Amino acid sequence: MSVNLRAPDPAQLHPVAGVRVGVAEAGIRKQGRKDLTVLLLDEGASVGGVFTQNRFCAAPVQLCREHLAQGGGIRALVINTGNANAGTGEEGLRAARQTCEALAGLLKVAPAQVLPFSTGVIMEPLPADRLVAGLPAAVADAQPAHWARAAEGIMTTDTVPKAFSAKATVGGAEITVTGICKGAGMIRPNMATMLGFLATDARIAPALMQPLARELAEGSFNRITIDGDTSTNDSFIVIASNRAVNAPITSLDSADGQALRRALADVARQLAQSIVRDGEGATKFITVRIEGGRDGAECLKAAYAIAHSPLVKTAFFASDPNLGRILAAVGYAGIADLDQTRIELYLDDVHVVTQGGRNPAYREEDGQRVMKQSELTVRVNLGRGAASETVWTCDLSHDYVSINADYRS
Amino acid sequence: MSVNLRAPDPAQLHPVAGVRVGVAEAGIRKQGRKDLTVLLLDEGASVGGVFTQNRFCAAPVQLCREHLAQGGGIRALVINTGNANAGTGEEGLRAARQTCEALAGLLKVAPAQVLPFSTGVIMEPLPADRLVAGLPAAVADAQPAHWARAAEGIMTTDTVPKAFSAKATVGGAEITVTGICKGAGMIRPNMATMLGFLATDARIAPALMQPLARELAEGSFNRITIDGDTSTNDSFIVIASNRAVNAPITSLDSADGQALRRALADVARQLAQSIVRDGEGATKFITVRIEGGRDGAECLKAAYAIAHSPLVKTAFFASDPNLGRILAAVGYAGIADLDQTRIELYLDDVHVVTQGGRNPAYREEDGQRVMKQSELTVRVNLGRGAASETVWTCDLSHDYVSINADYRS
């Protein structure tokens, strides 16, 4: 089940010049499914990336950081599902290195020019031999038009592949942006999400790639939460193949830089939201908007308290306007001097709470009507200032429990 | 369903001299159930209390703080279920005051000598008239031996009434401790839990009651979590009727003071654990112990990250030793310089993780055996210092979702 999310139409996913995508079956955990994906980049591409803040970060995340720091010009990304290669110690690092070396050998590049990504079960040894054996088929499959296959190839508990694409005019030329990502549990990205890959053919100064990746994550993957669990493997990568004919972007604040950021941010936000729409067991897509905070940080505290509360999330699942639970979550969000008598609460346009108490004009049937929608906005005004923040989340259903109780079996 | 929790045997609950307990049906939300409880204290009792840190605290919590601060000698506690009187603004405060005034009138004491408590649905008006109409019956029912009735009277989604009792020798005399409490959702106490009442006949200097309440909460109700939601109504009250013949306790650090604290702490811990055992949908009682931390605060961070992770909790429900989820939770607990290669993880006596990776000697069937138990201990050593902390929690099951999706209907 997912909320208003359709599998991408391959014809709507624009190829990005200089990027080829291939998938293969490596039998890493299960037979008969595509579990190995490669993104091959022509020479001249530049790459930025942000990764999980989880201290127990996976071996591939450690290698990604190391390889990006070496600045040798990334030429390939390799992604396996079925095994996260996390909590696997030294042996896990060796397996990730072996993967990079094998792909580098096939492509005649250096191992440090390969970025590895893994997603799946934690704390089980990565079957690197099977993965390596699958690489030639993935490389042979690589085509510019294969983004939809890759979106399928990186799925774990996702029920719908996630890919979005756009074209924009930047620096006097048309540029293309195409991205894929996966969820669907252990989602409370902190600097980046599970796995997200965004590619553009735009010409961008390499030094801008890292701040660009950070900014894009902040407005998209860092604003979603499903279950509040920050994964060990979260990675978000932005690729510029530099093959478009736009005037090169040398500043993110120039008019061209802003046009580029808008185009990229738009696809990044759609990707991030698609993870929530396909959140484990999700039946509703919920926008939590906090206004009237003193600063963004306290708005985020309140937004995440609501978005993580199991009581709020089960009430959404039940379409029950048991809205006191939202007030309770705001109350324990950790805003020390919050004055409850200044709180206003809206469900879409229905004004539920005024001055911290039930709005006399509020009628339960109005709350009920909004709660029954598959998409709705919870809007809270803290009455303390001018800052605001938005977070996207989903409800907590029986299926979340089923999916996570049964995931390994 | 509850985990190894039996309804108290009324014969095992010792009356506390100077304290009478009564219940009545006031029809606050549903007909035909005891929803109104009073604890009547003889003159000379002293009372300490700690309350929720939720900024959206309920009207009765605000009145409790006000009345305790006046120090007028508390003579009665009145507890209703079916309505939390939270998120109810000025009208809620008036309803709570009306309740205190009515009971004070019946008892010929001052309204400030009454402490009110409410639990139930948030943001609906408290039907104070029905509550007040029920008070004479509750007062008429008051008897020293009615603790078991009170434990039933304060239940909401609890499936088992919770009461514990003990006798101890303190200051040369036998003293009695009896307590009751209720859960069972919105449980992440912060300074105090939903509702807990602990009474002793011991003679204790009144000035010690407040530090005693704080200390007892810290070792019991502040170490449990079910869903991470801190209630708007959490209250924990310690009552000393001063009717025993012990040498009066004038210091908590004296030998007598320590004996008293042990006796009270023991009952408080049993009460707190009983809330977890009867956690909404709970099928397992889980002790999370963190050792080897630099200080208690970081141990608690790691313990709560584990205890709140929906992924960890669903794995416990499934008896699935998907233990990487525990490592991931430790990793995102917010311990900034945590070194994953120093982490050790045990399930009871089974050594699962060593130096941050799977213990080569670990066999899945050993983990599975422990996971299938109804009670188990997750023990993590952070390898950073000598501090340790313990938290008690339960699993996350289908029934949690059902209970909270259906609570109001």
PDB file of N, CA, C and O in Angstrom, chain A residues 54-57 122-123 186 227 229-230 309-311 314 318 320 322 324-325 328 331-332 335-336 338 340 356 358 364 398 402 404-405 408, chain B residues 54-57 122-123 186 227 229-230 309-311 314 318 320 322 324-325 328 331-332 335-336 338 340 358 364 398 400 402 404-405 408:
ATOM      1  N   ASN A  54      24.371   8.421  11.851  1.00  0.00           N
ATOM      2  CA  ASN A  54      24.402   7.291  12.777  1.00  0.00           C
ATOM      3  C   ASN A  54      25.844   6.888  13.034  1.00  0.00           C
ATOM      4  O   ASN A  54      26.616   6.641  12.102  1.00  0.00           O
ATOM      5  N   ARG A  55      26.247   6.822  14.329  1.00  0.00           N
ATOM      6  CA  ARG A  55      27.630   6.489  14.680  1.00  0.00           C
ATOM      7  C   ARG A  55      27.952   5.059  14.264  1.00  0.00           C
ATOM      8  O   ARG A  55      29.107   4.669  14.174  1.00  0.00           O
ATOM      9  N   PHE A  56      26.906   4.252  14.108  1.00  0.00           N
ATOM     10  CA  PHE A  56      27.096   2.885  13.674  1.00  0.00           C
ATOM     11  C   PHE A  56      26.950   2.815  12.168  1.00  0.00           C
ATOM     12  O   PHE A  56      26.234   1.971  11.650  1.00  0.00           O
ATOM     13  N   CYS A  57      27.637   3.719  11.464  1.00  0.00           N
ATOM     14  CA  CYS A  57      27.428   3.777  10.022  1.00  0.00           C
ATOM     15  C   CYS A  57      28.029   2.548   9.369  1.00  0.00           C
ATOM     16  O   CYS A  57      28.954   1.925   9.869  1.00  0.00           O
ATOM     17  N   ILE A 122      20.817  -5.707   8.662  1.00  0.00           N
ATOM     18  CA  ILE A 122      22.020  -5.271   9.363  1.00  0.00           C
ATOM     19  C   ILE A 122      22.670  -6.476  10.046  1.00  0.00           C
ATOM     20  O   ILE A 122      21.984  -7.399  10.465  1.00  0.00           O
ATOM     21  N   MET A 123      23.979  -6.448  10.142  1.00  0.00           N
ATOM     22  CA  MET A 123      24.737  -7.374  10.989  1.00  0.00           C
ATOM     23  C   MET A 123      24.821  -8.784  10.423  1.00  0.00           C
ATOM     24  O   MET A 123      25.037  -9.726  11.154  1.00  0.00           O
ATOM     25  N   MET A 186      13.006   2.478   8.830  1.00  0.00           N
ATOM     26  CA  MET A 186      14.206   3.031   9.455  1.00  0.00           C
ATOM     27  C   MET A 186      14.470   4.400   8.848  1.00  0.00           C
ATOM     28  O   MET A 186      15.578   4.723   8.438  1.00  0.00           O
ATOM     29  N   ASP A 227       9.480   6.315  10.910  1.00  0.00           N
ATOM     30  CA  ASP A 227       9.430   5.688  12.232  1.00  0.00           C
ATOM     31  C   ASP A 227      10.447   6.265  13.208  1.00  0.00           C
ATOM     32  O   ASP A 227      10.575   5.769  14.324  1.00  0.00           O
ATOM     33  N   ASP A 229      13.563   6.078  13.182  1.00  0.00           N
ATOM     34  CA  ASP A 229      14.823   5.343  13.240  1.00  0.00           C
ATOM     35  C   ASP A 229      15.761   5.848  12.151  1.00  0.00           C
ATOM     36  O   ASP A 229      15.442   5.773  10.968  1.00  0.00           O
ATOM     37  N   THR A 230      16.928   6.346  12.530  1.00  0.00           N
ATOM     38  CA  THR A 230      17.906   6.812  11.555  1.00  0.00           C
ATOM     39  C   THR A 230      18.761   5.635  11.113  1.00  0.00           C
ATOM     40  O   THR A 230      19.418   4.994  11.922  1.00  0.00           O
ATOM     41  N   SER A 309       5.166  10.737  17.234  1.00  0.00           N
ATOM     42  CA  SER A 309       4.320  10.211  18.302  1.00  0.00           C
ATOM     43  C   SER A 309       3.503   9.014  17.813  1.00  0.00           C
ATOM     44  O   SER A 309       2.671   9.130  16.912  1.00  0.00           O
ATOM     45  N   PRO A 310       3.710   7.829  18.399  1.00  0.00           N
ATOM     46  CA  PRO A 310       2.911   6.674  17.995  1.00  0.00           C
ATOM     47  C   PRO A 310       1.421   6.910  18.229  1.00  0.00           C
ATOM     48  O   PRO A 310       0.593   6.406  17.481  1.00  0.00           O
ATOM     49  N   LEU A 311       1.098   7.701  19.254  1.00  0.00           N
ATOM     50  CA  LEU A 311      -0.321   7.952  19.527  1.00  0.00           C
ATOM     51  C   LEU A 311      -0.938   8.833  18.447  1.00  0.00           C
ATOM     52  O   LEU A 311      -2.064   8.588  18.006  1.00  0.00           O
ATOM     53  N   THR A 314      -1.185   6.606  15.221  1.00  0.00           N
ATOM     54  CA  THR A 314      -2.276   5.622  15.202  1.00  0.00           C
ATOM     55  C   THR A 314      -3.625   6.328  15.075  1.00  0.00           C
ATOM     56  O   THR A 314      -4.546   5.791  14.466  1.00  0.00           O
ATOM     57  N   ALA A 318      -6.499   5.650  12.254  1.00  0.00           N
ATOM     58  CA  ALA A 318      -7.912   5.395  12.550  1.00  0.00           C
ATOM     59  C   ALA A 318      -8.819   6.502  12.030  1.00  0.00           C
ATOM     60  O   ALA A 318     -10.028   6.425  12.192  1.00  0.00           O
ATOM     61  N   ASP A 320      -9.231   9.217  13.347  1.00  0.00           N
ATOM     62  CA  ASP A 320      -9.911   9.657  14.564  1.00  0.00           C
ATOM     63  C   ASP A 320      -9.356  11.017  14.975  1.00  0.00           C
ATOM     64  O   ASP A 320      -8.172  11.130  15.277  1.00  0.00           O
ATOM     65  N   ASN A 322      -8.608  12.621  17.366  1.00  0.00           N
ATOM     66  CA  ASN A 322      -8.264  12.607  18.791  1.00  0.00           C
ATOM     67  C   ASN A 322      -7.105  13.585  18.943  1.00  0.00           C
ATOM     68  O   ASN A 322      -5.952  13.204  19.182  1.00  0.00           O
ATOM     69  N   GLY A 324      -6.142  15.975  20.894  1.00  0.00           N
ATOM     70  CA  GLY A 324      -5.388  16.267  22.104  1.00  0.00           C
ATOM     71  C   GLY A 324      -4.013  15.628  22.069  1.00  0.00           C
ATOM     72  O   GLY A 324      -3.055  16.132  22.665  1.00  0.00           O
ATOM     73  N   ARG A 325      -3.905  14.511  21.364  1.00  0.00           N
ATOM     74  CA  ARG A 325      -2.595  13.856  21.253  1.00  0.00           C
ATOM     75  C   ARG A 325      -1.574  14.763  20.569  1.00  0.00           C
ATOM     76  O   ARG A 325      -0.389  14.688  20.858  1.00  0.00           O
ATOM     77  N   ALA A 328      -0.466  17.242  23.150  1.00  0.00           N
ATOM     78  CA  ALA A 328       0.446  16.594  24.100  1.00  0.00           C
ATOM     79  C   ALA A 328       1.842  16.499  23.494  1.00  0.00           C
ATOM     80  O   ALA A 328       2.847  16.751  24.167  1.00  0.00           O
ATOM     81  N   GLY A 331       3.565  19.674  23.581  1.00  0.00           N
ATOM     82  CA  GLY A 331       3.909  19.981  24.968  1.00  0.00           C
ATOM     83  C   GLY A 331       5.180  19.307  25.438  1.00  0.00           C
ATOM     84  O   GLY A 331       5.894  19.837  26.290  1.00  0.00           O
ATOM     85  N   TYR A 332       5.477  18.116  24.905  1.00  0.00           N
ATOM     86  CA  TYR A 332       6.699  17.439  25.360  1.00  0.00           C
ATOM     87  C   TYR A 332       7.840  17.557  24.353  1.00  0.00           C
ATOM     88  O   TYR A 332       8.845  16.867  24.461  1.00  0.00           O
ATOM     89  N   ILE A 335      10.381  22.374  24.181  1.00  0.00           N
ATOM     90  CA  ILE A 335      10.466  23.839  24.109  1.00  0.00           C
ATOM     91  C   ILE A 335      10.167  24.340  25.524  1.00  0.00           C
ATOM     92  O   ILE A 335       9.020  24.355  25.976  1.00  0.00           O
ATOM     93  N   ALA A 336      11.235  24.735  26.241  1.00  0.00           N
ATOM     94  CA  ALA A 336      11.163  24.832  27.704  1.00  0.00           C
ATOM     95  C   ALA A 336      10.137  25.851  28.180  1.00  0.00           C
ATOM     96  O   ALA A 336       9.418  25.606  29.136  1.00  0.00           O
ATOM     97  N   LEU A 338       7.502  27.141  26.559  1.00  0.00           N
ATOM     98  CA  LEU A 338       6.299  27.206  25.716  1.00  0.00           C
ATOM     99  C   LEU A 338       5.086  27.599  26.559  1.00  0.00           C
ATOM    100  O   LEU A 338       4.860  27.062  27.630  1.00  0.00           O
ATOM    101  N   GLN A 340       1.284  27.365  26.725  1.00  0.00           N
ATOM    102  CA  GLN A 340       0.228  26.595  26.065  1.00  0.00           C
ATOM    103  C   GLN A 340      -0.964  27.463  25.673  1.00  0.00           C
ATOM    104  O   GLN A 340      -1.695  27.106  24.758  1.00  0.00           O
ATOM    105  N   GLY A 356      -4.790  27.426  23.090  1.00  0.00           N
ATOM    106  CA  GLY A 356      -4.468  26.226  23.862  1.00  0.00           C
ATOM    107  C   GLY A 356      -5.652  25.391  24.273  1.00  0.00           C
ATOM    108  O   GLY A 356      -5.488  24.356  24.919  1.00  0.00           O
ATOM    109  N   ARG A 358      -9.885  23.959  23.166  1.00  0.00           N
ATOM    110  CA  ARG A 358     -10.731  23.641  22.020  1.00  0.00           C
ATOM    111  C   ARG A 358     -11.380  24.913  21.495  1.00  0.00           C
ATOM    112  O   ARG A 358     -11.938  25.704  22.256  1.00  0.00           O
ATOM    113  N   GLU A 364     -16.598  18.387  15.683  1.00  0.00           N
ATOM    114  CA  GLU A 364     -15.904  17.114  15.500  1.00  0.00           C
ATOM    115  C   GLU A 364     -16.054  16.603  14.065  1.00  0.00           C
ATOM    116  O   GLU A 364     -15.124  16.032  13.504  1.00  0.00           O
ATOM    117  N   HIS A 398      -1.413  -1.186  11.343  1.00  0.00           N
ATOM    118  CA  HIS A 398      -1.138  -2.602  11.577  1.00  0.00           C
ATOM    119  C   HIS A 398      -0.054  -3.119  10.636  1.00  0.00           C
ATOM    120  O   HIS A 398       0.794  -3.913  11.017  1.00  0.00           O
ATOM    121  N   SER A 402       3.281  -5.515  11.024  1.00  0.00           N
ATOM    122  CA  SER A 402       3.434  -6.770  10.275  1.00  0.00           C
ATOM    123  C   SER A 402       4.719  -6.766   9.463  1.00  0.00           C
ATOM    124  O   SER A 402       5.495  -7.716   9.495  1.00  0.00           O
ATOM    125  N   ASN A 404       7.462  -5.092   9.818  1.00  0.00           N
ATOM    126  CA  ASN A 404       8.711  -5.096  10.573  1.00  0.00           C
ATOM    127  C   ASN A 404       8.853  -6.289  11.495  1.00  0.00           C
ATOM    128  O   ASN A 404       9.953  -6.622  11.932  1.00  0.00           O
ATOM    129  N   ALA A 405       7.738  -6.929  11.798  1.00  0.00           N
ATOM    130  CA  ALA A 405       7.839  -8.172  12.558  1.00  0.00           C
ATOM    131  C   ALA A 405       8.240  -9.317  11.630  1.00  0.00           C
ATOM    132  O   ALA A 405       8.823 -10.299  12.066  1.00  0.00           O
ATOM    133  N   ARG A 408      12.513 -10.197   8.226  1.00  0.00           N
ATOM    134  CA  ARG A 408      13.591 -11.139   7.931  1.00  0.00           C
ATOM    135  C   ARG A 408      13.102 -12.490   7.486  1.00  0.00           C
ATOM    136  O   ARG A 408      13.867 -13.291   6.965  1.00  0.00           O
TER     137      ARG A 408
ATOM    138  N   ASN B  54       5.487  17.919  30.642  1.00  0.00           N
ATOM    139  CA  ASN B  54       4.814  18.353  29.424  1.00  0.00           C
ATOM    140  C   ASN B  54       4.306  19.782  29.612  1.00  0.00           C
ATOM    141  O   ASN B  54       3.621  20.081  30.574  1.00  0.00           O
ATOM    142  N   ARG B  55       4.689  20.677  28.652  1.00  0.00           N
ATOM    143  CA  ARG B  55       4.294  22.076  28.788  1.00  0.00           C
ATOM    144  C   ARG B  55       2.788  22.232  28.648  1.00  0.00           C
ATOM    145  O   ARG B  55       2.220  23.245  29.025  1.00  0.00           O
ATOM    146  N   PHE B  56       2.175  21.219  28.048  1.00  0.00           N
ATOM    147  CA  PHE B  56       0.730  21.236  27.898  1.00  0.00           C
ATOM    148  C   PHE B  56       0.098  20.488  29.061  1.00  0.00           C
ATOM    149  O   PHE B  56      -0.760  19.652  28.867  1.00  0.00           O
ATOM    150  N   CYS B  57       0.549  20.788  30.285  1.00  0.00           N
ATOM    151  CA  CYS B  57       0.084  19.987  31.414  1.00  0.00           C
ATOM    152  C   CYS B  57      -1.387  20.285  31.677  1.00  0.00           C
ATOM    153  O   CYS B  57      -1.911  21.346  31.367  1.00  0.00           O
ATOM    154  N   ILE B 122      -8.003  13.562  26.078  1.00  0.00           N
ATOM    155  CA  ILE B 122      -7.540  14.940  26.130  1.00  0.00           C
ATOM    156  C   ILE B 122      -8.472  15.826  25.316  1.00  0.00           C
ATOM    157  O   ILE B 122      -9.019  15.390  24.304  1.00  0.00           O
ATOM    158  N   MET B 123      -8.640  17.072  25.761  1.00  0.00           N
ATOM    159  CA  MET B 123      -9.275  18.124  24.967  1.00  0.00           C
ATOM    160  C   MET B 123     -10.784  17.983  24.876  1.00  0.00           C
ATOM    161  O   MET B 123     -11.394  18.510  23.969  1.00  0.00           O
ATOM    162  N   MET B 186       0.760   6.420  26.280  1.00  0.00           N
ATOM    163  CA  MET B 186       1.302   7.761  26.466  1.00  0.00           C
ATOM    164  C   MET B 186       2.279   7.731  27.635  1.00  0.00           C
ATOM    165  O   MET B 186       2.251   8.572  28.531  1.00  0.00           O
ATOM    166  N   ASP B 227       5.619   4.034  24.821  1.00  0.00           N
ATOM    167  CA  ASP B 227       5.549   4.544  23.452  1.00  0.00           C
ATOM    168  C   ASP B 227       6.296   5.859  23.268  1.00  0.00           C
ATOM    169  O   ASP B 227       6.236   6.450  22.198  1.00  0.00           O
ATOM    170  N   ASP B 229       5.612   8.671  24.424  1.00  0.00           N
ATOM    171  CA  ASP B 229       4.762   9.855  24.552  1.00  0.00           C
ATOM    172  C   ASP B 229       4.650  10.244  26.025  1.00  0.00           C
ATOM    173  O   ASP B 229       4.175   9.463  26.838  1.00  0.00           O
ATOM    174  N   THR B 230       5.081  11.460  26.359  1.00  0.00           N
ATOM    175  CA  THR B 230       4.964  11.937  27.738  1.00  0.00           C
ATOM    176  C   THR B 230       3.587  12.543  27.937  1.00  0.00           C
ATOM    177  O   THR B 230       3.214  13.484  27.257  1.00  0.00           O
ATOM    178  N   SER B 309      12.749   2.672  19.786  1.00  0.00           N
ATOM    179  CA  SER B 309      12.819   2.350  18.362  1.00  0.00           C
ATOM    180  C   SER B 309      11.668   1.428  17.957  1.00  0.00           C
ATOM    181  O   SER B 309      11.568   0.295  18.422  1.00  0.00           O
ATOM    182  N   PRO B 310      10.786   1.886  17.070  1.00  0.00           N
ATOM    183  CA  PRO B 310       9.714   1.002  16.613  1.00  0.00           C
ATOM    184  C   PRO B 310      10.262  -0.261  15.947  1.00  0.00           C
ATOM    185  O   PRO B 310       9.640  -1.319  16.028  1.00  0.00           O
ATOM    186  N   LEU B 311      11.420  -0.143  15.304  1.00  0.00           N
ATOM    187  CA  LEU B 311      11.981  -1.316  14.639  1.00  0.00           C
ATOM    188  C   LEU B 311      12.461  -2.341  15.660  1.00  0.00           C
ATOM    189  O   LEU B 311      12.262  -3.542  15.492  1.00  0.00           O
ATOM    190  N   THR B 314       9.244  -3.881  17.290  1.00  0.00           N
ATOM    191  CA  THR B 314       8.524  -4.860  16.478  1.00  0.00           C
ATOM    192  C   THR B 314       9.326  -6.154  16.347  1.00  0.00           C
ATOM    193  O   THR B 314       8.746  -7.235  16.280  1.00  0.00           O
ATOM    194  N   ALA B 318       8.093  -9.941  17.312  1.00  0.00           N
ATOM    195  CA  ALA B 318       8.200 -11.096  16.420  1.00  0.00           C
ATOM    196  C   ALA B 318       9.156 -12.157  16.957  1.00  0.00           C
ATOM    197  O   ALA B 318       9.333 -13.194  16.323  1.00  0.00           O
ATOM    198  N   ASP B 320      12.192 -12.009  16.849  1.00  0.00           N
ATOM    199  CA  ASP B 320      13.166 -12.139  15.771  1.00  0.00           C
ATOM    200  C   ASP B 320      14.474 -11.481  16.212  1.00  0.00           C
ATOM    201  O   ASP B 320      14.505 -10.281  16.459  1.00  0.00           O
ATOM    202  N   ASN B 322      16.730  -9.851  15.183  1.00  0.00           N
ATOM    203  CA  ASN B 322      17.206  -8.936  14.135  1.00  0.00           C
ATOM    204  C   ASN B 322      17.960  -7.825  14.855  1.00  0.00           C
ATOM    205  O   ASN B 322      17.543  -6.682  14.922  1.00  0.00           O
ATOM    206  N   GLY B 324      20.754  -6.182  14.623  1.00  0.00           N
ATOM    207  CA  GLY B 324      21.357  -5.002  14.043  1.00  0.00           C
ATOM    208  C   GLY B 324      20.531  -3.761  14.329  1.00  0.00           C
ATOM    209  O   GLY B 324      21.060  -2.656  14.418  1.00  0.00           O
ATOM    210  N   ARG B 325      19.232  -3.938  14.478  1.00  0.00           N
ATOM    211  CA  ARG B 325      18.381  -2.783  14.780  1.00  0.00           C
ATOM    212  C   ARG B 325      18.766  -2.152  16.121  1.00  0.00           C
ATOM    213  O   ARG B 325      18.618  -0.954  16.313  1.00  0.00           O
ATOM    214  N   ALA B 328      21.848  -0.103  15.451  1.00  0.00           N
ATOM    215  CA  ALA B 328      21.485   1.139  14.749  1.00  0.00           C
ATOM    216  C   ALA B 328      20.941   2.158  15.740  1.00  0.00           C
ATOM    217  O   ALA B 328      21.267   3.344  15.678  1.00  0.00           O
ATOM    218  N   GLY B 331      23.591   3.704  17.662  1.00  0.00           N
ATOM    219  CA  GLY B 331      24.339   4.591  16.780  1.00  0.00           C
ATOM    220  C   GLY B 331      23.703   5.955  16.602  1.00  0.00           C
ATOM    221  O   GLY B 331      24.402   6.940  16.394  1.00  0.00           O
ATOM    222  N   TYR B 332      22.361   6.024  16.648  1.00  0.00           N
ATOM    223  CA  TYR B 332      21.738   7.335  16.455  1.00  0.00           C
ATOM    224  C   TYR B 332      21.273   7.947  17.771  1.00  0.00           C
ATOM    225  O   TYR B 332      20.503   8.913  17.773  1.00  0.00           O
ATOM    226  N   ILE B 335      25.194  10.133  20.884  1.00  0.00           N
ATOM    227  CA  ILE B 335      26.475  10.160  21.593  1.00  0.00           C
ATOM    228  C   ILE B 335      27.523  10.475  20.523  1.00  0.00           C
ATOM    229  O   ILE B 335      27.911   9.619  19.723  1.00  0.00           O
ATOM    230  N   ALA B 336      27.970  11.736  20.506  1.00  0.00           N
ATOM    231  CA  ALA B 336      28.631  12.275  19.318  1.00  0.00           C
ATOM    232  C   ALA B 336      29.909  11.527  18.959  1.00  0.00           C
ATOM    233  O   ALA B 336      30.186  11.282  17.794  1.00  0.00           O
ATOM    234  N   LEU B 338      30.894   8.435  19.819  1.00  0.00           N
ATOM    235  CA  LEU B 338      30.820   6.997  20.068  1.00  0.00           C
ATOM    236  C   LEU B 338      31.693   6.229  19.077  1.00  0.00           C
ATOM    237  O   LEU B 338      31.643   6.479  17.873  1.00  0.00           O
ATOM    238  N   GLN B 340      32.147   2.852  17.381  1.00  0.00           N
ATOM    239  CA  GLN B 340      31.367   1.620  17.205  1.00  0.00           C
ATOM    240  C   GLN B 340      32.202   0.365  17.431  1.00  0.00           C
ATOM    241  O   GLN B 340      31.658  -0.688  17.761  1.00  0.00           O
ATOM    242  N   ARG B 358      29.484  -8.750  14.622  1.00  0.00           N
ATOM    243  CA  ARG B 358      28.892  -9.990  15.095  1.00  0.00           C
ATOM    244  C   ARG B 358      29.955 -10.824  15.807  1.00  0.00           C
ATOM    245  O   ARG B 358      31.049 -11.023  15.287  1.00  0.00           O
ATOM    246  N   GLU B 364      22.630 -17.902  15.898  1.00  0.00           N
ATOM    247  CA  GLU B 364      21.285 -17.317  15.795  1.00  0.00           C
ATOM    248  C   GLU B 364      20.292 -18.046  16.704  1.00  0.00           C
ATOM    249  O   GLU B 364      19.397 -17.429  17.288  1.00  0.00           O
ATOM    250  N   HIS B 398       0.700  -5.598  17.170  1.00  0.00           N
ATOM    251  CA  HIS B 398      -0.542  -5.220  16.488  1.00  0.00           C
ATOM    252  C   HIS B 398      -1.534  -4.620  17.476  1.00  0.00           C
ATOM    253  O   HIS B 398      -2.248  -3.672  17.149  1.00  0.00           O
ATOM    254  N   TYR B 400      -1.066  -2.818  20.054  1.00  0.00           N
ATOM    255  CA  TYR B 400      -0.835  -1.399  20.367  1.00  0.00           C
ATOM    256  C   TYR B 400      -1.567  -0.524  19.356  1.00  0.00           C
ATOM    257  O   TYR B 400      -2.222   0.454  19.710  1.00  0.00           O
ATOM    258  N   SER B 402      -4.120  -1.391  17.443  1.00  0.00           N
ATOM    259  CA  SER B 402      -5.573  -1.539  17.590  1.00  0.00           C
ATOM    260  C   SER B 402      -6.087  -0.708  18.751  1.00  0.00           C
ATOM    261  O   SER B 402      -7.065   0.028  18.635  1.00  0.00           O
ATOM    262  N   ASN B 404      -4.854   1.906  20.211  1.00  0.00           N
ATOM    263  CA  ASN B 404      -4.772   3.352  20.064  1.00  0.00           C
ATOM    264  C   ASN B 404      -5.524   3.879  18.860  1.00  0.00           C
ATOM    265  O   ASN B 404      -5.838   5.066  18.784  1.00  0.00           O
ATOM    266  N   ALA B 405      -5.808   2.997  17.916  1.00  0.00           N
ATOM    267  CA  ALA B 405      -6.662   3.422  16.815  1.00  0.00           C
ATOM    268  C   ALA B 405      -8.125   3.411  17.267  1.00  0.00           C
ATOM    269  O   ALA B 405      -8.945   4.138  16.726  1.00  0.00           O
ATOM    270  N   ARG B 408     -10.911   5.878  21.395  1.00  0.00           N
ATOM    271  CA  ARG B 408     -12.043   6.750  21.668  1.00  0.00           C
ATOM    272  C   ARG B 408     -13.374   6.153  21.268  1.00  0.00           C
ATOM    273  O   ARG B 408     -14.412   6.633  21.687  1.00  0.00           O
TER     274      ARG B 408
END
